[in-house]
Amino acid sequence: MTAPSPLLIAMHPSDNVAIVANDGGLAAGTLLPDNGPGAGLVLRDKVPQGHKVALVDLPAGAPVRRYNVVIGHAARAVPAGSWVHERLLHMPDACGLDDLPKATAPAPDWAPLAGYTFEGYRNADGSVGTRNILAITTTVQCVTGVVEFAVQRIRQELLPQYPHVDDVVGLSHSYGCGVAIDAPDAVIPIRTLRHISLNPNFGGEVMVVSLGCEKLQPDRLLPPGSIPLVDARSSTDASVLDVVCLQDDAHVGFMSMIESILRQARVHLERLNLRRRETCPASELVVGVQCGGSDALSGVTANPAVGFATDLLVRAGAAVMFSEVTEVRDGIAQLTARAASPAVADAMIREMAWYDAYLQRGSVDRSANTTPGNKLGGLSNIVEKAMGSIVKSGSGPISGVLAPGEKLRQKGLIYAATPASDFICGTLQVAAGMNLHIFTTGRGTPYGLAPVPVIKVATRNDLARRWHDLMDVNAGRIATGEASIEQVGWEMFELMLAVASGRKTWAEHWGLKNDLVLFNPAPIT
Ligand code: CA
């Protein structure tokens, strides 16, 4: 078997660097072939996979362009054929938030995409679930151990009696007490938790386990009027909320608490078990897209394919959320230009400004985002990472903006402002009402969520080969020319409809579930 020929990928004709696509990188002395970027150059250094090669001589201070964007300036003269690593780049400052273009990009000339459906669970509030799960909401971390004990009993003893219910999930978290609950920013974790309990995959059934003495009291978490299905059912008393309170005088002994939770769980399981999947248009999908453990191929393979699938979903009338503030901050001018209206652009700018101030309070900036793994994978800094991250948003107009923890109430492409942290972003997208999650990774992460199926996409063949029973899609074939962005994008779109209809992802197969992690920018007491 002959070794694959050296392969460099440039993202734009104006770029003066290109990345090495070959598994294992390329050795010093490699002659670059005539049919690609850097034709005829000989590599001066060993260059790892995903890392950049100078295509021309770069004088000291010269702008280094990738994605036709200046990702940094050369710290010293860098001859053509050299490895351009992070230590050779001075990162540019973030652009200002004044004078950004607003809603200036022409809307794409798209035909609607009709006729695509999935089998979902219709909810009374109009939303559609992709899974039929009993969720047990908790008001405070203190009850977590008790709820987990009850969840194990429910899974073993009750679920076999309710074959149409997919799972039972305890919505544990670290919030609820010991927090400055009246601080202005406390609204974020509280509404996040409220909206998680109303995720479409929970069928409108809400049951709460409370300790009793916590700051986040059940009626503060879920005030009257906040649960559509309970309101519809309880025509005489709209304030009925199903709460098991552990400090209740009626509880004598631990098993009394467990029996109370199981008794209440049965009430909800009876109703959930009556539900059946029915044919729903693809427009009922609410997809959250995210990346984590990114490398330099993320922005070449997986994320552009996700972007293509995002455009398909938007054309089909679905909702797609992209997020991760620190990974869009350096692309904000491109995004405000794509806003559907100046008001949407202003809302994006508001979220960027809020996050700039949040980071500044902690004496850092958006550059705190990048990880050792990102850099090993060839991403020199947050500017380069951001350019690869925002392509998940596709090419369509941005129709709306959500602040952290808000619930989505519209279709189209939405910017849901969240931290880039995988589990916090995922948690906030669950709160927004996501019923399907797409997650791309280059370094590899076994990420999964209990409430919502997660389709994981590998950015490179080597990861897809090694993690063959963790990755649902291999976008690495784009780098090697085995598949096009369009082909992988369509493959993802079809897989989304299948998973939304009940097909299990690898994370579901193995039962991999990350914790829900609330974003709490308010003080702890
Ligand atoms: Ca992330």
Short mmCIF file of C-alpha atoms and ligand atoms in Angstrom, two decimals:
data_model
loop_
_atom_site.label_atom_id
_atom_site.label_comp_id
_atom_site.label_asym_id
_atom_site.label_seq_id
_atom_site.Cartn_x
_atom_site.Cartn_y
_atom_site.Cartn_z
CA MET A 1 0.00 0.00 0.00
CA THR A 2 1.42 3.39 -0.97
CA ALA A 3 1.37 6.24 1.52
CA PRO A 4 -1.30 8.88 0.79
CA SER A 5 0.19 11.87 -0.99
CA PRO A 6 0.84 15.03 1.03
CA LEU A 7 -2.34 17.07 1.32
CA LEU A 8 -2.62 20.72 2.36
CA ILE A 9 -5.97 22.53 2.62
CA ALA A 10 -6.36 26.29 2.19
CA MET A 11 -9.72 27.85 3.06
CA HIS A 12 -9.54 30.85 0.71
CA PRO A 13 -7.44 31.89 -2.30
CA SER A 14 -6.14 34.91 -0.31
CA ASP A 15 -4.83 32.74 2.55
CA ASN A 16 -1.05 32.68 3.06
CA VAL A 17 -1.17 29.55 5.24
CA ALA A 18 -2.75 26.14 4.68
CA ILE A 19 -3.17 23.21 7.05
CA VAL A 20 -1.83 19.67 6.80
CA ALA A 21 -4.68 17.17 6.38
CA ASN A 22 -2.67 13.93 6.50
CA ASP A 23 -3.07 11.63 9.52
CA GLY A 24 0.14 11.84 11.54
CA GLY A 25 1.25 15.07 9.87
CA LEU A 26 4.06 15.49 7.33
CA ALA A 27 7.82 15.11 7.75
CA ALA A 28 10.41 17.84 7.18
CA GLY A 29 11.68 17.62 3.61
CA THR A 30 8.28 16.62 2.19
CA LEU A 31 7.75 17.95 -1.34
CA LEU A 32 4.26 19.40 -1.72
CA PRO A 33 2.53 18.15 -4.88
CA ASP A 34 1.73 20.36 -7.86
CA ASN A 35 -2.04 20.07 -7.58
CA GLY A 36 -2.58 21.81 -4.23
CA PRO A 37 -1.67 24.75 -2.02
CA GLY A 38 2.07 25.36 -1.66
CA ALA A 39 2.78 23.46 -4.89
CA GLY A 40 6.51 22.70 -5.24
CA LEU A 41 7.40 23.85 -1.70
CA VAL A 42 9.55 21.64 0.50
CA LEU A 43 8.55 21.57 4.17
CA ARG A 44 11.26 23.06 6.36
CA ASP A 45 9.83 21.51 9.56
CA LYS A 46 7.88 18.46 10.62
CA VAL A 47 4.26 19.71 10.66
CA PRO A 48 1.60 17.88 12.72
CA GLN A 49 -1.87 17.16 11.34
CA GLY A 50 -4.11 20.23 11.36
CA HIS A 51 -1.19 22.61 11.73
CA LYS A 52 -0.36 25.49 9.41
CA VAL A 53 2.32 25.80 6.75
CA ALA A 54 3.50 29.18 5.42
CA LEU A 55 2.71 29.22 1.68
CA VAL A 56 4.88 32.29 1.07
CA ASP A 57 7.72 34.03 2.91
CA LEU A 58 6.12 35.95 5.80
CA PRO A 59 8.17 38.98 6.93
CA ALA A 60 8.13 39.86 10.65
CA GLY A 61 4.83 41.60 11.45
CA ALA A 62 3.10 40.32 8.30
CA PRO A 63 -0.59 39.49 8.58
CA VAL A 64 -1.26 35.73 8.59
CA ARG A 65 -4.49 34.96 6.79
CA ARG A 66 -6.71 31.88 7.10
CA TYR A 67 -10.42 31.88 6.09
CA ASN A 68 -9.44 35.19 4.40
CA VAL A 69 -9.23 36.66 7.91
CA VAL A 70 -6.14 37.94 9.74
CA ILE A 71 -5.68 35.38 12.52
CA GLY A 72 -2.45 36.97 13.73
CA HIS A 73 0.79 38.71 12.78
CA ALA A 74 4.11 36.94 12.33
CA ALA A 75 6.25 37.34 15.46
CA ARG A 76 9.39 37.04 13.29
CA ALA A 77 10.24 36.34 9.67
CA VAL A 78 8.83 32.94 8.68
CA PRO A 79 10.12 31.42 5.41
CA ALA A 80 7.75 29.60 3.04
CA GLY A 81 7.38 25.92 3.92
CA SER A 82 7.73 26.53 7.69
CA TRP A 83 5.41 25.30 10.43
CA VAL A 84 3.38 28.34 11.59
CA HIS A 85 2.63 27.48 15.20
CA GLU A 86 1.00 29.54 17.95
CA ARG A 87 4.29 30.95 19.28
CA LEU A 88 4.92 32.55 15.88
CA LEU A 89 1.63 34.47 15.95
CA HIS A 90 0.68 37.64 17.76
CA MET A 91 -3.08 37.57 18.25
CA PRO A 92 -5.09 40.61 17.08
CA ASP A 93 -7.32 42.51 19.52
CA ALA A 94 -11.05 41.84 19.43
CA CYS A 95 -12.91 44.20 17.12
CA GLY A 96 -15.00 46.95 18.69
CA LEU A 97 -18.75 46.59 18.98
CA ASP A 98 -19.56 50.01 17.56
CA ASP A 99 -19.95 50.56 13.84
CA LEU A 100 -20.66 46.92 12.98
CA PRO A 101 -22.64 46.20 9.80
CA LYS A 102 -26.27 45.44 10.60
CA ALA A 103 -28.48 43.28 8.39
CA THR A 104 -26.46 44.21 5.28
CA ALA A 105 -25.89 40.72 3.81
CA PRO A 106 -28.33 39.81 1.02
CA ALA A 107 -30.66 36.96 1.96
CA PRO A 108 -29.82 33.75 0.09
CA ASP A 109 -32.05 32.80 -2.81
CA TRP A 110 -33.42 29.61 -1.27
CA ALA A 111 -36.30 27.38 -2.20
CA PRO A 112 -38.15 25.95 0.78
CA LEU A 113 -37.38 22.29 1.46
CA ALA A 114 -40.67 20.39 1.71
CA GLY A 115 -41.65 16.77 2.31
CA TYR A 116 -39.20 15.76 5.05
CA THR A 117 -40.73 14.30 8.19
CA PHE A 118 -39.87 12.44 11.37
CA GLU A 119 -41.85 10.42 13.92
CA GLY A 120 -42.16 12.53 17.06
CA TYR A 121 -44.26 13.01 20.20
CA ARG A 122 -46.65 15.95 19.92
CA ASN A 123 -47.07 17.99 23.11
CA ALA A 124 -50.07 19.99 24.33
CA ASP A 125 -48.10 23.25 24.08
CA GLY A 126 -47.43 22.65 20.36
CA SER A 127 -43.83 21.51 20.74
CA VAL A 128 -42.65 18.05 19.60
CA GLY A 129 -40.47 15.62 21.51
CA THR A 130 -37.94 13.25 19.98
CA ARG A 131 -37.92 11.13 23.16
CA ASN A 132 -40.57 10.31 25.78
CA ILE A 133 -38.81 10.81 29.12
CA LEU A 134 -39.98 11.24 32.71
CA ALA A 135 -37.97 14.10 34.21
CA ILE A 136 -37.77 14.75 37.94
CA THR A 137 -36.99 18.41 38.54
CA THR A 138 -35.03 19.31 41.67
CA THR A 139 -34.94 22.67 43.41
CA VAL A 140 -31.62 22.16 45.16
CA GLN A 141 -28.49 20.02 45.13
CA CYS A 142 -29.31 18.68 48.64
CA VAL A 143 -31.90 16.26 47.23
CA THR A 144 -29.68 14.80 44.49
CA GLY A 145 -28.70 11.61 46.31
CA VAL A 146 -32.30 10.83 47.22
CA VAL A 147 -33.53 11.52 43.69
CA GLU A 148 -30.80 9.33 42.16
CA PHE A 149 -31.78 6.50 44.52
CA ALA A 150 -35.41 6.90 43.44
CA VAL A 151 -34.45 7.10 39.75
CA GLN A 152 -32.64 3.75 39.99
CA ARG A 153 -35.73 2.17 41.58
CA ILE A 154 -38.01 3.70 38.94
CA ARG A 155 -35.76 2.46 36.14
CA GLN A 156 -35.63 -1.08 37.54
CA GLU A 157 -39.13 -1.51 38.96
CA LEU A 158 -41.48 0.86 37.15
CA LEU A 159 -40.16 1.44 33.62
CA PRO A 160 -40.68 -2.22 32.57
CA GLN A 161 -44.40 -1.63 33.25
CA TYR A 162 -44.45 1.43 30.97
CA PRO A 163 -42.88 0.25 27.70
CA HIS A 164 -43.65 3.46 25.80
CA VAL A 165 -41.56 5.58 28.18
CA ASP A 166 -37.94 5.82 27.06
CA ASP A 167 -36.20 6.78 30.28
CA VAL A 168 -36.35 8.54 33.63
CA VAL A 169 -33.99 11.42 34.39
CA GLY A 170 -33.22 13.26 37.63
CA LEU A 171 -32.53 16.91 36.77
CA SER A 172 -29.74 17.41 39.30
CA HIS A 173 -27.68 20.59 39.48
CA SER A 174 -25.51 22.59 41.85
CA TYR A 175 -27.91 25.52 42.34
CA GLY A 176 -30.78 26.19 44.75
CA CYS A 177 -29.25 27.27 48.04
CA GLY A 178 -26.16 29.08 49.30
CA VAL A 179 -26.66 31.51 46.42
CA ALA A 180 -27.49 35.21 46.17
CA ILE A 181 -30.92 34.43 44.79
CA ASP A 182 -32.03 38.06 44.51
CA ALA A 183 -28.93 39.15 42.58
CA PRO A 184 -29.93 40.40 39.11
CA ASP A 185 -27.97 37.67 37.32
CA ALA A 186 -29.64 34.92 39.38
CA VAL A 187 -32.43 35.13 36.83
CA ILE A 188 -30.18 33.10 34.49
CA PRO A 189 -29.82 29.85 36.49
CA ILE A 190 -33.43 30.05 37.72
CA ARG A 191 -35.02 30.44 34.29
CA THR A 192 -32.61 27.84 32.89
CA LEU A 193 -33.83 25.26 35.37
CA ARG A 194 -37.46 26.24 34.81
CA HIS A 195 -37.16 25.90 31.06
CA ILE A 196 -35.22 22.62 31.26
CA SER A 197 -38.15 21.06 33.11
CA LEU A 198 -40.36 22.16 30.19
CA ASN A 199 -38.15 20.62 27.47
CA PRO A 200 -40.30 19.02 24.73
CA ASN A 201 -38.79 15.59 25.45
CA PHE A 202 -40.49 15.53 28.87
CA GLY A 203 -44.02 15.62 27.46
CA GLY A 204 -45.25 18.48 29.65
CA GLU A 205 -45.16 16.26 32.75
CA VAL A 206 -43.47 18.15 35.58
CA MET A 207 -42.74 16.69 39.00
CA VAL A 208 -40.49 18.37 41.52
CA VAL A 209 -38.48 17.10 44.47
CA SER A 210 -37.71 19.82 47.00
CA LEU A 211 -35.83 19.77 50.30
CA GLY A 212 -38.03 22.37 51.99
CA CYS A 213 -35.74 25.01 53.45
CA GLU A 214 -33.86 25.99 50.25
CA LYS A 215 -33.77 29.46 48.74
CA LEU A 216 -35.13 28.29 45.41
CA GLN A 217 -38.62 27.35 46.59
CA PRO A 218 -40.75 25.30 44.15
CA ASP A 219 -43.17 28.16 43.46
CA ARG A 220 -40.26 30.46 42.68
CA LEU A 221 -38.83 27.90 40.26
CA LEU A 222 -42.19 27.15 38.62
CA PRO A 223 -44.67 29.90 39.47
CA PRO A 224 -48.38 29.47 38.62
CA GLY A 225 -48.88 29.80 34.88
CA SER A 226 -45.45 28.54 33.89
CA ILE A 227 -46.47 24.95 33.04
CA PRO A 228 -48.89 24.86 30.08
CA LEU A 229 -50.01 21.24 30.51
CA VAL A 230 -50.65 21.50 34.24
CA ASP A 231 -52.65 24.65 33.62
CA ALA A 232 -54.73 22.93 30.94
CA ARG A 233 -55.39 19.90 33.14
CA SER A 234 -56.18 21.73 36.36
CA SER A 235 -58.98 23.96 35.21
CA THR A 236 -60.09 24.55 38.80
CA ASP A 237 -56.68 25.26 40.28
CA ALA A 238 -53.96 26.40 37.92
CA SER A 239 -51.42 26.52 40.72
CA VAL A 240 -51.24 22.76 41.26
CA LEU A 241 -47.60 21.76 41.12
CA ASP A 242 -46.57 18.19 41.91
CA VAL A 243 -43.96 18.56 44.64
CA VAL A 244 -42.46 15.94 46.92
CA CYS A 245 -40.89 17.82 49.86
CA LEU A 246 -38.35 15.75 51.80
CA GLN A 247 -38.73 17.81 55.01
CA ASP A 248 -42.48 17.25 55.01
CA ASP A 249 -43.67 16.04 58.46
CA ALA A 250 -45.35 13.07 56.81
CA HIS A 251 -42.00 11.54 55.92
CA VAL A 252 -40.73 9.16 58.57
CA GLY A 253 -37.58 7.43 57.42
CA PHE A 254 -35.70 7.46 54.13
CA MET A 255 -37.94 4.86 52.46
CA SER A 256 -40.94 7.05 53.07
CA MET A 257 -39.34 9.72 50.87
CA ILE A 258 -38.52 7.17 48.17
CA GLU A 259 -42.05 5.75 48.21
CA SER A 260 -43.49 9.28 47.85
CA ILE A 261 -41.33 9.92 44.78
CA LEU A 262 -42.24 6.53 43.24
CA ARG A 263 -45.96 7.08 43.91
CA GLN A 264 -45.89 10.47 42.17
CA ALA A 265 -43.72 9.13 39.34
CA ARG A 266 -46.42 6.56 38.57
CA VAL A 267 -48.99 9.31 37.97
CA HIS A 268 -46.79 10.84 35.28
CA LEU A 269 -45.63 7.52 33.84
CA GLU A 270 -49.28 6.48 33.28
CA ARG A 271 -49.84 9.54 31.08
CA LEU A 272 -46.47 9.39 29.30
CA ASN A 273 -47.07 5.72 28.49
CA LEU A 274 -50.23 6.58 26.52
CA ARG A 275 -48.26 8.67 24.04
CA ARG A 276 -47.28 7.40 20.58
CA ARG A 277 -45.01 8.77 17.91
CA GLU A 278 -46.75 10.43 14.96
CA THR A 279 -45.52 11.84 11.67
CA CYS A 280 -44.34 15.44 12.09
CA PRO A 281 -42.80 17.80 9.54
CA ALA A 282 -39.05 18.47 9.82
CA SER A 283 -40.04 22.03 10.78
CA GLU A 284 -40.75 20.72 14.31
CA LEU A 285 -37.07 20.03 14.91
CA VAL A 286 -35.28 22.35 17.32
CA VAL A 287 -31.62 21.60 16.75
CA GLY A 288 -28.74 22.89 18.84
CA VAL A 289 -25.34 22.83 17.15
CA GLN A 290 -22.13 22.87 19.13
CA CYS A 291 -18.46 21.93 18.89
CA GLY A 292 -16.05 20.76 21.57
CA GLY A 293 -12.55 19.37 21.65
CA SER A 294 -12.06 21.23 18.36
CA ASP A 295 -9.06 21.05 16.06
CA ALA A 296 -8.04 22.87 12.91
CA LEU A 297 -10.04 20.40 10.81
CA SER A 298 -13.27 21.29 12.66
CA GLY A 299 -13.61 24.38 10.49
CA VAL A 300 -12.69 22.45 7.32
CA THR A 301 -14.80 19.29 7.54
CA ALA A 302 -17.36 18.79 10.31
CA ASN A 303 -18.44 22.37 10.95
CA PRO A 304 -18.98 23.30 7.27
CA ALA A 305 -21.00 20.08 6.86
CA VAL A 306 -23.05 21.06 9.92
CA GLY A 307 -23.46 24.49 8.32
CA PHE A 308 -24.80 22.86 5.16
CA ALA A 309 -27.23 20.78 7.27
CA THR A 310 -28.19 23.96 9.18
CA ASP A 311 -29.19 25.57 5.89
CA LEU A 312 -31.26 22.47 4.99
CA LEU A 313 -33.04 22.61 8.36
CA VAL A 314 -33.76 26.33 8.05
CA ARG A 315 -35.08 25.79 4.51
CA ALA A 316 -37.32 23.01 5.94
CA GLY A 317 -38.76 25.51 8.44
CA ALA A 318 -37.00 24.12 11.53
CA ALA A 319 -35.27 26.04 14.31
CA VAL A 320 -31.47 25.82 14.61
CA MET A 321 -29.51 27.36 17.46
CA PHE A 322 -25.81 28.15 17.37
CA SER A 323 -24.12 29.45 20.50
CA GLU A 324 -20.73 29.78 22.26
CA VAL A 325 -20.09 33.52 22.73
CA THR A 326 -16.29 33.38 22.97
CA GLU A 327 -16.21 31.46 19.67
CA VAL A 328 -18.31 33.94 17.74
CA ARG A 329 -16.85 37.11 19.27
CA ASP A 330 -14.13 37.38 16.60
CA GLY A 331 -16.65 36.75 13.81
CA ILE A 332 -19.26 39.18 15.07
CA ALA A 333 -19.03 41.50 12.05
CA GLN A 334 -19.90 38.62 9.70
CA LEU A 335 -22.83 37.66 11.91
CA THR A 336 -24.35 41.10 12.50
CA ALA A 337 -24.23 41.53 8.72
CA ARG A 338 -26.29 38.33 8.42
CA ALA A 339 -28.88 39.46 10.99
CA ALA A 340 -32.39 39.49 9.53
CA SER A 341 -32.94 43.00 10.91
CA PRO A 342 -30.98 45.74 12.69
CA ALA A 343 -32.84 44.81 15.90
CA VAL A 344 -31.46 41.25 15.72
CA ALA A 345 -27.96 42.66 15.12
CA ASP A 346 -28.38 44.91 18.16
CA ALA A 347 -29.43 41.92 20.28
CA MET A 348 -26.29 40.03 19.22
CA ILE A 349 -24.14 43.03 20.07
CA ARG A 350 -25.87 43.28 23.47
CA GLU A 351 -24.96 39.66 24.24
CA MET A 352 -21.33 40.19 23.13
CA ALA A 353 -21.04 43.31 25.30
CA TRP A 354 -22.54 41.53 28.31
CA TYR A 355 -20.03 38.69 27.90
CA ASP A 356 -17.06 41.04 27.36
CA ALA A 357 -17.94 42.67 30.70
CA TYR A 358 -18.43 39.28 32.38
CA LEU A 359 -14.95 38.14 31.24
CA GLN A 360 -13.42 41.48 32.18
CA ARG A 361 -14.77 41.09 35.73
CA GLY A 362 -12.64 37.94 35.91
CA SER A 363 -9.60 39.75 34.42
CA VAL A 364 -9.57 37.68 31.20
CA ASP A 365 -10.86 38.02 27.65
CA ARG A 366 -12.19 35.71 24.94
CA SER A 367 -8.71 34.24 24.46
CA ALA A 368 -9.24 32.28 27.71
CA ASN A 369 -11.36 29.93 25.56
CA THR A 370 -8.67 27.87 23.80
CA THR A 371 -7.48 24.62 25.37
CA PRO A 372 -4.19 22.69 25.20
CA GLY A 373 -6.00 20.18 22.96
CA ASN A 374 -7.15 22.90 20.56
CA LYS A 375 -3.55 24.03 20.18
CA LEU A 376 -2.28 20.46 19.73
CA GLY A 377 -4.88 20.17 16.99
CA GLY A 378 -3.47 23.19 15.17
CA LEU A 379 -5.71 26.00 16.40
CA SER A 380 -3.25 28.74 17.29
CA ASN A 381 -5.67 31.14 18.96
CA ILE A 382 -9.31 32.07 19.48
CA VAL A 383 -9.50 34.07 16.24
CA GLU A 384 -8.65 31.00 14.19
CA LYS A 385 -10.94 28.83 16.35
CA ALA A 386 -13.85 31.26 15.97
CA MET A 387 -13.59 31.30 12.17
CA GLY A 388 -13.96 27.51 12.17
CA SER A 389 -16.71 27.55 14.78
CA ILE A 390 -19.13 30.05 13.25
CA VAL A 391 -19.46 28.10 9.99
CA LYS A 392 -21.82 25.78 11.90
CA SER A 393 -24.36 28.56 11.44
CA GLY A 394 -24.47 27.99 7.68
CA SER A 395 -25.19 30.87 5.37
CA GLY A 396 -28.75 31.98 6.14
CA PRO A 397 -30.14 35.06 7.84
CA ILE A 398 -30.08 35.10 11.66
CA SER A 399 -33.71 35.45 12.73
CA GLY A 400 -33.45 35.87 16.48
CA VAL A 401 -31.30 36.01 19.60
CA LEU A 402 -31.76 34.33 22.99
CA ALA A 403 -30.09 35.42 26.22
CA PRO A 404 -28.75 32.55 28.39
CA GLY A 405 -31.56 30.36 29.77
CA GLU A 406 -34.35 31.89 27.68
CA LYS A 407 -36.85 29.64 25.92
CA LEU A 408 -36.99 29.65 22.14
CA ARG A 409 -40.35 30.65 20.66
CA GLN A 410 -39.57 31.05 16.95
CA LYS A 411 -38.25 29.17 13.92
CA GLY A 412 -35.24 29.82 11.72
CA LEU A 413 -31.58 30.36 12.57
CA ILE A 414 -31.19 31.61 16.13
CA TYR A 415 -28.17 32.87 18.01
CA ALA A 416 -28.57 31.44 21.55
CA ALA A 417 -25.90 33.20 23.63
CA THR A 418 -24.14 30.71 25.90
CA PRO A 419 -20.65 30.06 27.21
CA ALA A 420 -18.64 27.76 24.92
CA SER A 421 -18.19 25.22 27.75
CA ASP A 422 -19.64 22.02 26.25
CA PHE A 423 -21.85 21.00 29.16
CA ILE A 424 -23.03 24.55 29.98
CA CYS A 425 -23.82 25.30 26.33
CA GLY A 426 -25.66 21.98 26.04
CA THR A 427 -27.59 22.66 29.25
CA LEU A 428 -28.66 26.11 28.03
CA GLN A 429 -29.72 24.70 24.65
CA VAL A 430 -31.81 22.06 26.49
CA ALA A 431 -33.44 24.95 28.37
CA ALA A 432 -34.11 26.77 25.10
CA GLY A 433 -36.17 23.78 23.98
CA MET A 434 -33.70 21.80 21.87
CA ASN A 435 -35.00 18.36 20.88
CA LEU A 436 -31.88 17.27 18.95
CA HIS A 437 -28.20 18.10 19.42
CA ILE A 438 -25.37 18.03 16.86
CA PHE A 439 -21.88 18.04 18.30
CA THR A 440 -18.61 18.11 16.34
CA THR A 441 -15.22 17.16 17.72
CA GLY A 442 -11.68 16.81 16.41
CA ARG A 443 -9.77 15.79 19.52
CA GLY A 444 -12.65 13.53 20.62
CA THR A 445 -15.12 13.73 23.52
CA PRO A 446 -17.61 11.06 24.67
CA TYR A 447 -20.14 13.86 25.43
CA GLY A 448 -23.80 12.99 25.84
CA LEU A 449 -26.93 14.46 27.45
CA ALA A 450 -29.71 12.65 29.30
CA PRO A 451 -32.66 14.78 28.07
CA VAL A 452 -31.80 15.04 24.35
CA PRO A 453 -30.08 12.74 21.82
CA VAL A 454 -26.62 13.95 20.77
CA ILE A 455 -25.29 13.14 17.28
CA LYS A 456 -21.50 13.34 17.37
CA VAL A 457 -19.47 14.17 14.29
CA ALA A 458 -15.73 13.46 13.92
CA THR A 459 -13.66 16.04 12.04
CA ARG A 460 -11.01 13.55 10.86
CA ASN A 461 -10.70 9.94 9.73
CA ASP A 462 -8.23 8.94 12.42
CA LEU A 463 -10.62 9.89 15.23
CA ALA A 464 -13.55 8.21 13.45
CA ARG A 465 -11.47 5.03 13.10
CA ARG A 466 -10.33 4.89 16.71
CA TRP A 467 -13.68 6.05 18.18
CA HIS A 468 -15.82 4.04 15.75
CA ASP A 469 -18.38 3.21 18.45
CA LEU A 470 -18.65 6.76 19.82
CA MET A 471 -18.82 8.92 16.67
CA ASP A 472 -22.09 8.89 14.69
CA VAL A 473 -20.78 10.65 11.57
CA ASN A 474 -17.31 10.82 10.02
CA ALA A 475 -16.77 14.19 8.33
CA GLY A 476 -13.04 13.44 7.94
CA ARG A 477 -13.85 12.04 4.50
CA ILE A 478 -14.21 15.67 3.37
CA ALA A 479 -10.51 16.35 4.02
CA THR A 480 -9.41 13.36 1.96
CA GLY A 481 -11.82 14.05 -0.88
CA GLU A 482 -13.81 10.84 -0.26
CA ALA A 483 -16.99 12.89 0.28
CA SER A 484 -18.09 16.47 -0.30
CA ILE A 485 -19.38 18.93 2.30
CA GLU A 486 -22.78 18.65 0.62
CA GLN A 487 -22.79 14.83 0.81
CA VAL A 488 -21.89 14.76 4.51
CA GLY A 489 -24.38 17.58 5.18
CA TRP A 490 -27.21 15.59 3.59
CA GLU A 491 -26.10 12.46 5.45
CA MET A 492 -26.32 14.40 8.72
CA PHE A 493 -29.75 15.78 7.81
CA GLU A 494 -31.10 12.27 7.09
CA LEU A 495 -29.52 10.94 10.30
CA MET A 496 -31.14 13.77 12.28
CA LEU A 497 -34.58 12.71 11.01
CA ALA A 498 -33.82 9.07 11.91
CA VAL A 499 -32.53 9.90 15.40
CA ALA A 500 -35.45 12.28 15.98
CA SER A 501 -37.70 9.30 15.13
CA GLY A 502 -36.11 7.13 17.80
CA ARG A 503 -32.90 5.68 16.37
CA LYS A 504 -30.29 5.64 19.12
CA THR A 505 -27.03 7.55 18.94
CA TRP A 506 -23.81 5.96 20.18
CA ALA A 507 -23.99 8.06 23.36
CA GLU A 508 -27.50 6.70 24.00
CA HIS A 509 -26.37 3.16 23.19
CA TRP A 510 -23.73 3.31 25.92
CA GLY A 511 -25.78 5.50 28.27
CA LEU A 512 -23.25 8.36 28.27
CA LYS A 513 -24.71 11.41 30.01
CA ASN A 514 -22.88 14.51 31.11
CA ASP A 515 -24.19 16.46 34.08
CA LEU A 516 -26.45 19.41 33.49
CA VAL A 517 -24.38 22.42 34.50
CA LEU A 518 -26.15 25.72 35.11
CA PHE A 519 -24.57 29.03 34.11
CA ASN A 520 -24.58 31.10 37.29
CA PRO A 521 -22.86 34.47 36.86
CA ALA A 522 -24.36 35.69 40.19
CA PRO A 523 -22.59 35.50 43.56
CA ILE A 524 -22.53 32.49 45.88
CA THR A 525 -23.11 33.23 49.57
CA CA B 1 -18.36 23.96 23.10
#
